[in-house]
Amino acid sequence: MKSLIFLQILFSFVYTRSINNRENIQILSVSAKTLNIHPLKDEIKLGQVGGVATSIKDKNELFIFHRGSREWNQYSFPDGIHFNRNQFGPIPEKTILNVNSQTGEIINQWGNNTFYMPHGLSIDHQGNFWLTDVAMHQVFKYSKDKLVLTLGELFVPGDDSTHFCKPTDVAISNTGEDIYVADGYCNSRIVKFDSKGKFIKQYRMPVGEKQLLIPHSLVLIESLQLICVADRENRRIVCFNTKTNEGKVKFIIEHPSIKTIYAITYNSNKNHLYAVSGKNQMMEAVGYTFSTNLDSFGKLLSIWKPQEKFGEPHDLTLSVDGQALFVGEIRPNLIRLFNNLD
């Protein structure tokens, strides 16, 4: 068995390397800094990192949505959908951390006894927090630490205009008028709402085509009128039109080198789309850089990884100046900082 796995790994590596060499794709081993997340006084143990997001104003400010002492394991969702409330209550620790992105020092923290299985974190251009909890099947909008909007019904999964099934991420337009939710672990769609939470539309793959299989992360590229989703288990990125021909697929990014895609983020300064993969017995996790120029949209420009190797990347985000890329990981639970990746 071990010999078979080794041969599979070797074949996959040689095949991928051959393709990348033919296409002149850079394979980069880059230096990265692991942030030491620490408060001014008391110790805190960083839990599994669900989501990361950066400040829209301060390039040295990072926000982390983590699971504290809660771990997603075989006991969390006995049937794969419903959270095990008989065994687990809300997470007692403060799950939202505001940290200095260069030192890891905690500036502020909140969100204790509120969430059950944190997942996605986004910050809109008005500074509001958008959070998803896959156990609660809900999406939350917070103004600072005050809840101002809830989407979905508590602990009730579904596939209609008022329910989600383990929603994963949120993307918000610059004006705050359009809200997009990736839904999710047990649905195969992106759901669009207005600023008040009114259902507008849902985006799905056309009938007869491969449906989204765990839409896990979203990026809204308003200059191109696109909403792009990390179609995790299909090992691709799918981009839908948001204006003309709304809801129609515009681009699908696929490549033999791509593994499961866990998260994506967009660099408008360089017209680059960054992504991180998961890992398995055969493959280590890596990062990808794709072009978003219209004449080369989706072209794979480089594959990159830290010199010390990834654990299990789960989310990534870019600083407001586009110079620092942060990757949140699970097992081990940490935040990795890449400066000037390109």
Coordinates of C-alpha atoms in Angstrom, one line a residue, residues 20 26 34 46 56 61 81 98 114 122 126 152 222 232 239 241 246 265-266 293 316 330 335 337:
N20 CA 4.6 23.5 -15.6
Q26 CA 7.3 29.7 -12.0
T34 CA 4.5 33.0 11.3
L46 CA -5.3 30.3 18.6
I56 CA -10.0 48.6 4.8
E61 CA -4.5 45.6 11.1
I81 CA -25.6 18.5 8.1
N98 CA -8.2 42.2 16.0
T114 CA -21.9 33.4 20.5
S122 CA -15.3 39.4 5.3
Q126 CA -18.1 50.6 5.5
G152 CA -30.8 32.2 7.6
E222 CA -16.5 44.7 -9.7
R232 CA -13.2 23.4 -3.7
C239 CA -16.6 33.2 -12.2
N241 CA -21.4 37.6 -14.5
E246 CA -26.2 38.0 -14.7
T265 CA -8.4 36.7 -2.9
Y266 CA -7.9 39.5 -5.4
N293 CA -6.2 40.6 -17.3
L316 CA -6.3 34.0 2.8
I330 CA -5.6 24.6 10.5
I335 CA -1.4 32.8 10.5
L337 CA 2.5 36.3 6.4

